[in-house]
C-alpha positions as a Python dict, from the first residue, in 0.01 Angstrom:
ca = {
    (1, 'M'): (0, 0, 0),
    (2, 'I'): (-369, 76, 17),
    (3, 'R'): (-433, 420, -129),
    (4, 'E'): (-812, 447, -126),
    (5, 'L'): (-1105, 267, 36),
    (6, 'Q'): (-1467, 270, -76),
    (7, 'I'): (-1707, 108, 169),
    (8, 'N'): (-2084, 70, 136),
    (9, 'N'): (-2330, -80, 382),
    (10, 'Y'): (-2093, -197, 657),
    (11, 'K'): (-2218, -107, 1007),
    (12, 'S'): (-2197, 274, 1038),
    (13, 'L'): (-2005, 303, 707),
    (14, 'H'): (-2296, 372, 475),
    (15, 'E'): (-2125, 530, 172),
    (16, 'L'): (-1763, 614, 239),
    (17, 'T'): (-1464, 701, 21),
    (18, 'L'): (-1136, 758, 203),
    (19, 'E'): (-779, 819, 91),
    (20, 'V'): (-518, 682, 331),
    (21, 'G'): (-140, 701, 380),
    (22, 'R'): (135, 485, 520),
    (23, 'F'): (70, 568, 887),
    (24, 'N'): (-290, 656, 972),
    (25, 'V'): (-412, 777, 1313),
    (26, 'L'): (-788, 772, 1375),
    (27, 'I'): (-940, 982, 1653),
    (28, 'G'): (-1301, 1042, 1748),
    (29, 'E'): (-1559, 985, 2016),
    (30, 'N'): (-1666, 639, 2130),
    (31, 'G'): (-1897, 470, 1882),
    (32, 'C'): (-1819, 699, 1590),
    (33, 'G'): (-1693, 419, 1364),
    (34, 'K'): (-1313, 407, 1399),
    (35, 'S'): (-1303, 33, 1458),
    (36, 'N'): (-1562, -20, 1184),
    (37, 'L'): (-1314, 108, 928),
    (38, 'L'): (-1048, -137, 1049),
    (39, 'E'): (-1302, -419, 1037),
    (40, 'A'): (-1403, -330, 681),
    (41, 'I'): (-1040, -367, 571),
    (42, 'A'): (-1019, -698, 757),
    (43, 'L'): (-1339, -811, 585),
    (44, 'A'): (-1188, -726, 246),
    (45, 'A'): (-879, -926, 349),
    (46, 'A'): (-1097, -1224, 438),
    (47, 'A'): (-1279, -1191, 106),
    (48, 'A'): (-946, -1184, -81),
    (49, 'A'): (-845, -1501, 104),
    (50, 'D'): (-1194, -1651, 52),
    (51, 'K'): (-1215, -1729, 424),
    (52, 'L'): (-1539, -1579, 548),
    (53, 'D'): (-1634, -1819, 825),
    (54, 'N'): (-1689, -1661, 1167),
    (55, 'E'): (-1386, -1832, 1320),
    (56, 'F'): (-1154, -1670, 1067),
    (57, 'L'): (-1320, -1329, 1097),
    (58, 'V'): (-1290, -1331, 1479),
    (59, 'S'): (-926, -1438, 1462),
    (60, 'R'): (-856, -1129, 1247),
    (61, 'G'): (-1012, -890, 1498),
    (62, 'I'): (-1364, -845, 1359),
    (63, 'R'): (-1649, -817, 1609),
    (64, 'V'): (-1880, -1070, 1446),
    (65, 'T'): (-2252, -1043, 1514),
    (66, 'E'): (-2572, -1135, 1332),
    (67, 'P'): (-2524, -1074, 957),
    (68, 'Q'): (-2811, -825, 936),
    (69, 'L'): (-2641, -621, 1212),
    (70, 'M'): (-2312, -615, 1024),
    (71, 'R'): (-2486, -423, 749),
    (72, 'S'): (-2583, -58, 777),
    (73, 'A'): (-2928, -61, 936),
    (74, 'F'): (-3016, 298, 850),
    (75, 'V'): (-3299, 172, 629),
    (76, 'E'): (-3478, -162, 653),
    (77, 'E'): (-3382, -274, 301),
    (78, 'A'): (-3010, -250, 380),
    (79, 'R'): (-3032, -552, 610),
    (80, 'R'): (-3044, -781, 308),
    (81, 'E'): (-2823, -582, 73),
    (82, 'P'): (-2460, -683, 8),
    (83, 'I'): (-2165, -514, 173),
    (84, 'K'): (-1943, -357, -91),
    (85, 'I'): (-1573, -291, -24),
    (86, 'A'): (-1338, -154, -290),
    (87, 'V'): (-965, -125, -229),
    (88, 'E'): (-729, 67, -455),
    (89, 'F'): (-357, 2, -409),
    (90, 'S'): (-40, 181, -511),
    (91, 'G'): (12, 131, -883),
    (92, 'K'): (-358, 191, -945),
    (93, 'F'): (-462, -172, -902),
    (94, 'K'): (-818, -178, -774),
    (95, 'T'): (-1030, -466, -653),
    (96, 'E'): (-1392, -473, -537),
    (97, 'Y'): (-1584, -729, -335),
    (98, 'Y'): (-1956, -779, -281),
    (99, 'L'): (-2033, -978, 34),
    (100, 'Y'): (-2366, -1157, 66),
    (101, 'N'): (-2534, -1346, 350),
    (102, 'D'): (-2891, -1480, 347),
    (103, 'N'): (-2932, -1412, 721),
    (104, 'E'): (-3022, -1775, 787),
    (105, 'P'): (-2881, -1959, 1094),
    (106, 'Y'): (-2531, -2098, 1029),
    (107, 'S'): (-2504, -1922, 694),
    (108, 'K'): (-2164, -1773, 617),
    (109, 'W'): (-2072, -1476, 408),
    (110, 'E'): (-2012, -1532, 37),
    (111, 'V'): (-1805, -1302, -182),
    (112, 'Y'): (-1840, -1215, -547),
    (113, 'P'): (-1585, -996, -722),
    (114, 'S'): (-1729, -701, -907),
    (115, 'E'): (-1706, -671, -1281),
    (116, 'E'): (-1534, -342, -1206),
    (117, 'T'): (-1229, -529, -1078),
    (118, 'H'): (-957, -440, -1322),
    (119, 'F'): (-607, -323, -1387),
    (120, 'L'): (-512, 36, -1438),
    (121, 'I'): (-221, 181, -1629),
    (122, 'K'): (-191, 529, -1489),
    (123, 'D'): (-554, 644, -1505),
    (124, 'R'): (-688, 407, -1769),
    (125, 'P'): (-816, 48, -1750),
    (126, 'W'): (-552, -204, -1846),
    (127, 'E'): (-633, -378, -2169),
    (128, 'Y'): (-508, -730, -2235),
    (129, 'I'): (-388, -853, -2571),
    (130, 'E'): (-435, -1149, -2796),
    (131, 'S'): (-100, -1255, -2932),
    (132, 'D'): (-78, -1215, -3309),
    (133, 'G'): (283, -1267, -3403),
    (134, 'D'): (476, -941, -3428),
    (135, 'Q'): (166, -743, -3521),
    (136, 'Q'): (30, -470, -3299),
    (137, 'P'): (-186, -664, -3053),
    (138, 'K'): (-561, -646, -3038),
    (139, 'S'): (-703, -536, -2707),
    (140, 'S'): (-1003, -610, -2489),
    (141, 'L'): (-1104, -482, -2148),
    (142, 'V'): (-1000, -712, -1866),
    (143, 'S'): (-1289, -839, -1654),
    (144, 'D'): (-1173, -1167, -1505),
    (145, 'K'): (-1470, -1226, -1278),
    (146, 'K'): (-1460, -1603, -1276),
    (147, 'D'): (-1129, -1684, -1106),
    (148, 'R'): (-973, -1342, -1039),
    (149, 'K'): (-621, -1444, -1134),
    (150, 'P'): (-493, -1105, -1246),
    (151, 'N'): (-144, -1217, -1342),
    (152, 'L'): (-282, -1476, -1586),
    (153, 'I'): (-352, -1257, -1888),
    (154, 'P'): (-577, -1427, -2147),
    (155, 'G'): (-387, -1531, -2459),
    (156, 'L'): (-45, -1485, -2303),
    (157, 'L'): (197, -1693, -2101),
    (158, 'K'): (366, -1516, -1812),
    (159, 'E'): (693, -1487, -2006),
    (160, 'E'): (512, -1343, -2308),
    (161, 'F'): (335, -1089, -2086),
    (162, 'E'): (667, -973, -1939),
    (163, 'D'): (812, -947, -2289),
    (164, 'F'): (508, -746, -2401),
    (165, 'I'): (559, -504, -2111),
    (166, 'A'): (924, -457, -2210),
    (167, 'R'): (859, -416, -2585),
    (168, 'F'): (581, -163, -2553),
    (169, 'S'): (731, 21, -2254),
    (170, 'L'): (410, 18, -2053),
    (171, 'E'): (524, 174, -1728),
    (172, 'G'): (321, 135, -1414),
    (173, 'V'): (163, -197, -1505),
    (174, 'V'): (71, -385, -1189),
    (175, 'T'): (-73, -735, -1188),
    (176, 'G'): (-213, -689, -839),
    (177, 'H'): (-70, -1022, -726),
    (178, 'K'): (147, -875, -448),
    (179, 'S'): (-124, -633, -333),
    (180, 'E'): (-383, -903, -282),
    (181, 'K'): (-128, -1129, -117),
    (182, 'E'): (-41, -864, 139),
    (183, 'I'): (-395, -759, 227),
    (184, 'K'): (-489, -1124, 292),
    (185, 'K'): (-269, -1109, 603),
    (186, 'F'): (-436, -800, 748),
    (187, 'I'): (-509, -826, 1123),
    (188, 'I'): (-650, -583, 1379),
    (189, 'Y'): (-423, -618, 1682),
    (190, 'S'): (-554, -549, 2033),
    (191, 'P'): (-275, -672, 2261),
    (192, 'E'): (-375, -779, 2611),
    (193, 'N'): (-177, -794, 2930),
    (194, 'T'): (-239, -1164, 3000),
    (195, 'A'): (-126, -1285, 2658),
    (196, 'L'): (191, -1073, 2669),
    (197, 'R'): (280, -1153, 3029),
    (198, 'N'): (237, -1531, 2994),
    (199, 'F'): (361, -1570, 2634),
    (200, 'Y'): (72, -1780, 2510),
    (201, 'E'): (111, -1952, 2176),
    (202, 'G'): (-184, -1884, 1947),
    (203, 'Q'): (-342, -2036, 1638),
    (204, 'I'): (-246, -1736, 1424),
    (205, 'E'): (124, -1707, 1343),
    (206, 'P'): (342, -1522, 1397),
    (207, 'L'): (122, -1301, 1619),
    (208, 'G'): (-237, -1340, 1731),
    (209, 'I'): (-465, -1041, 1775),
    (210, 'N'): (-402, -1026, 2152),
    (211, 'G'): (-26, -1078, 2133),
    (212, 'A'): (-3, -1457, 2143),
    (213, 'G'): (320, -1587, 1989),
    (214, 'L'): (543, -1294, 2087),
    (215, 'L'): (816, -1504, 2250),
    (216, 'K'): (856, -1730, 1945),
    (217, 'L'): (867, -1426, 1716),
    (218, 'L'): (1141, -1269, 1930),
    (219, 'K'): (1340, -1593, 1908),
    (220, 'V'): (1300, -1600, 1528),
    (221, 'I'): (1413, -1238, 1497),
    (222, 'Q'): (1715, -1309, 1719),
    (223, 'N'): (1818, -1616, 1518),
    (224, 'K'): (1783, -1475, 1167),
    (225, 'S'): (1777, -1094, 1183),
    (226, 'P'): (2046, -938, 1406),
    (227, 'N'): (1977, -590, 1266),
    (228, 'Q'): (1610, -614, 1353),
    (229, 'L'): (1697, -739, 1700),
    (230, 'Q'): (1922, -438, 1748),
    (231, 'E'): (1632, -218, 1636),
    (232, 'I'): (1419, -367, 1915),
    (233, 'Y'): (1691, -308, 2174),
    (234, 'E'): (1733, 54, 2068),
    (235, 'S'): (1360, 123, 2062),
    (236, 'L'): (1323, -8, 2418),
    (237, 'E'): (1549, 276, 2529),
    (238, 'L'): (1228, 481, 2526),
    (239, 'F'): (1220, 361, 2888),
    (240, 'D'): (1492, 539, 3083),
    (241, 'W'): (1526, 252, 3334),
    (242, 'Y'): (1579, -12, 3062),
    (243, 'A'): (1928, -165, 3039),
    (244, 'A'): (1900, -500, 2855),
    (245, 'L'): (1669, -768, 2720),
    (246, 'E'): (1779, -1131, 2698),
    (247, 'I'): (1585, -1371, 2475),
    (248, 'P'): (1627, -1752, 2482),
    (249, 'K'): (1838, -1857, 2183),
    (250, 'D'): (1694, -2203, 2122),
    (251, 'L'): (1378, -2182, 1909),
    (252, 'S'): (1255, -2520, 2036),
    (253, 'S'): (1331, -2442, 2398),
    (254, 'S'): (1043, -2473, 2642),
    (255, 'E'): (1176, -2177, 2835),
    (256, 'D'): (887, -1933, 2851),
    (257, 'K'): (1047, -1609, 2957),
    (258, 'V'): (1266, -1319, 2857),
    (259, 'T'): (1504, -1158, 3104),
    (260, 'I'): (1484, -783, 3156),
    (261, 'T'): (1750, -575, 3327),
    (262, 'D'): (1662, -252, 3505),
    (263, 'R'): (1970, -31, 3537),
    (264, 'Y'): (1867, 72, 3888),
    (265, 'L'): (1825, -284, 4020),
    (266, 'T'): (2080, -548, 4116),
    (267, 'Q'): (1860, -838, 4003),
    (268, 'A'): (1701, -903, 3663),
    (269, 'F'): (1338, -1010, 3623),
    (270, 'D'): (1116, -1165, 3355),
    (271, 'Q'): (808, -1047, 3168),
    (272, 'R'): (575, -1163, 3447),
    (273, 'S'): (714, -885, 3667),
    (274, 'A'): (758, -631, 3389),
    (275, 'N'): (570, -306, 3353),
    (276, 'E'): (263, -353, 3132),
    (277, 'G'): (351, -58, 2909),
    (278, 'F'): (696, -207, 2846),
    (279, 'L'): (537, -530, 2717),
    (280, 'F'): (304, -337, 2487),
    (281, 'V'): (592, -141, 2336),
    (282, 'L'): (796, -461, 2296),
    (283, 'F'): (502, -610, 2106),
    (284, 'Y'): (462, -305, 1879),
    (285, 'I'): (830, -286, 1789),
    (286, 'A'): (855, -658, 1711),
    (287, 'L'): (541, -628, 1498),
    (288, 'M'): (695, -341, 1302),
    (289, 'V'): (1041, -482, 1230),
    (290, 'S'): (968, -848, 1159),
    (291, 'D'): (968, -980, 803),
    (292, 'D'): (708, -1238, 907),
    (293, 'T'): (438, -1003, 1034),
    (294, 'P'): (181, -850, 795),
    (295, 'K'): (283, -562, 571),
    (296, 'I'): (-56, -399, 629),
    (297, 'F'): (-216, -413, 974),
    (298, 'A'): (-405, -217, 1240),
    (299, 'I'): (-370, -154, 1612),
    (300, 'D'): (-686, -69, 1805),
    (301, 'N'): (-643, 164, 2105),
    (302, 'I'): (-266, 194, 2072),
    (303, 'D'): (-244, 418, 2380),
    (304, 'T'): (-344, 141, 2623),
    (305, 'S'): (-124, 141, 2937),
    (306, 'L'): (113, 409, 2803),
    (307, 'N'): (221, 735, 2963),
    (308, 'P'): (118, 1039, 2750),
    (309, 'K'): (477, 1147, 2688),
    (310, 'L'): (566, 791, 2589),
    (311, 'C'): (271, 789, 2346),
    (312, 'T'): (419, 1084, 2158),
    (313, 'K'): (768, 930, 2137),
    (314, 'L'): (628, 588, 2042),
    (315, 'I'): (433, 723, 1743),
    (316, 'K'): (744, 898, 1608),
    (317, 'E'): (935, 571, 1643),
    (318, 'L'): (662, 364, 1476),
    (319, 'V'): (640, 607, 1184),
    (320, 'R'): (1016, 575, 1134),
    (321, 'L'): (999, 196, 1145),
    (322, 'A'): (697, 183, 912),
    (323, 'K'): (900, 363, 645),
    (324, 'K'): (1214, 160, 704),
    (325, 'Y'): (1041, -180, 700),
    (326, 'D'): (774, -91, 443),
    (327, 'K'): (467, -134, 663),
    (328, 'Q'): (129, 34, 635),
    (329, 'V'): (-37, 96, 970),
    (330, 'F'): (-380, 204, 1094),
    (331, 'V'): (-417, 296, 1462),
    (332, 'T'): (-704, 422, 1675),
    (333, 'T'): (-662, 625, 1991),
    (334, 'H'): (-838, 837, 2252),
    (335, 'N'): (-517, 984, 2391),
    (336, 'P'): (-441, 1338, 2268),
    (337, 'A'): (-66, 1283, 2325),
    (338, 'I'): (-60, 1038, 2033),
    (339, 'L'): (-134, 1329, 1799),
    (340, 'D'): (183, 1513, 1897),
    (341, 'G'): (389, 1234, 1741),
    (342, 'I'): (245, 1300, 1394),
    (343, 'N'): (412, 1522, 1136),
    (344, 'L'): (133, 1676, 931),
    (345, 'G'): (388, 1800, 679),
    (346, 'D'): (461, 1441, 575),
    (347, 'D'): (199, 1317, 327),
    (348, 'E'): (258, 957, 437),
    (349, 'Q'): (127, 1044, 784),
    (350, 'R'): (-247, 1098, 811),
    (351, 'L'): (-451, 1230, 1103),
    (352, 'L'): (-815, 1138, 1044),
    (353, 'V'): (-1092, 1276, 1264),
    (354, 'V'): (-1391, 1043, 1274),
    (355, 'S'): (-1746, 1157, 1343),
    (356, 'R'): (-2106, 1078, 1254),
    (357, 'N'): (-2328, 1311, 1053),
    (358, 'K'): (-2694, 1397, 1115),
    (359, 'Q'): (-2799, 1068, 952),
    (360, 'G'): (-2563, 869, 1175),
    (361, 'H'): (-2323, 783, 891),
    (362, 'T'): (-1952, 772, 977),
    (363, 'R'): (-1745, 1045, 815),
    (364, 'F'): (-1369, 1108, 809),
    (365, 'K'): (-1192, 1443, 794),
    (366, 'R'): (-821, 1462, 726),
    (367, 'I'): (-634, 1724, 928),
    (368, 'T'): (-359, 1883, 717),
    (369, 'L'): (-87, 2131, 799),
    (370, 'K'): (-303, 2424, 692),
    (371, 'D'): (-576, 2306, 932),
    (372, 'K'): (-344, 2322, 1233),
    (373, 'P'): (-497, 2591, 1458),
    (374, 'R'): (-321, 2874, 1639),
    (375, 'S'): (-387, 3036, 1973),
    (376, 'S'): (-531, 3386, 2025),
    (377, 'T'): (-173, 3516, 2031),
    (378, 'N'): (-106, 3343, 1694),
    (379, 'E'): (116, 3076, 1847),
    (380, 'E'): (98, 2734, 1690),
    (381, 'L'): (-93, 2494, 1916),
    (382, 'K'): (12, 2137, 1977),
    (383, 'L'): (-229, 1896, 1815),
    (384, 'S'): (-309, 1748, 2155),
    (385, 'E'): (-416, 2088, 2286),
    (386, 'A'): (-611, 2170, 1971),
    (387, 'F'): (-795, 1837, 2002),
    (388, 'L'): (-887, 1895, 2368),
    (389, 'R'): (-1007, 2248, 2293),
    (390, 'G'): (-1240, 2107, 2029),
    (391, 'Y'): (-1069, 2272, 1732),
    (392, 'L'): (-1020, 1943, 1545),
    (393, 'G'): (-1357, 1786, 1615),
    (394, 'G'): (-1397, 1426, 1723),
    (395, 'L'): (-1512, 1507, 2079),
    (396, 'P'): (-1848, 1416, 2237),
    (397, 'K'): (-2112, 1686, 2222),
    (398, 'G'): (-2320, 1811, 2515),
    (399, 'F'): (-2052, 1793, 2786),
}
């Protein structure tokens, strides 16, 4: 998982360092920079994949504009400076990217890894070795700027490297290979009613940013993962009217519908007649349980079309599924009820209040258990109530 982000010169993120958890909820007023954080992660993912053309960036959920406007425009010089994004993962593997664009028409972003990109064993830079028989190896600081292939250690074959790890008992060594592979798949999802109701197939598999490809994904889950399918069925019981969901069994079938049974009705219906909130929840659960969806992803405005009480229950369910299926999730919301689904006593769950300081720079404040306010009678307030009363911050000023 991502453990820490350092972002410089991206939109309203001027100089930001932020520690994150497994399930991260971002709240704050409109235009404070919540989506900018998600986009910065997506930009790092595109840099890791070396796919920085506008078509790829848009397909990952980034709001692409003129390159000088994607940089922090707080001072004139910043419009030509690089965007710097550093990502530190579990295991202390850290990678940094510098993104350049000459601001000319049709120019695309270029990425150069920093010389700071390195491996860490615990809190120290990993040092590679030059094989010298059975002698204690010599060491040199790793700085593989040219091709950034962290699991190809100079002077060692892969088998020799694994043997070296075993012989010298170097715990916590991470090559970074899996971390970079997972972040490359990062997408900011913003499901839309039309895509979910009509089951469009998209260019991005298994799921496009607006929900395209959901029917095929449901078929795949049904055919190869009965336990995950059962998880979807059980999660849909968040709706008290829900009785059953029937998915076409043939993966190549042209049938473009699922059949939904309402326990109060005598006739089933398909997704075109379904409640919009039901389709959004179906999308979120499939996204969480599937082996084919990204391990690290974001959902922008997760409260869309959902009843407040359902928001609270949904977050608790998504947190449970994130742990069970090893997903890392970032969500933004404007609905206070989302906050009541968070357990501040669990370090893997993070509530982050987003605001802008006097210079206009985006800042993040983590709300912990000790920050949870109480009423005048010393009763513990729900987070939703504390948010609306202004105790947490993140509300517009001057109203």
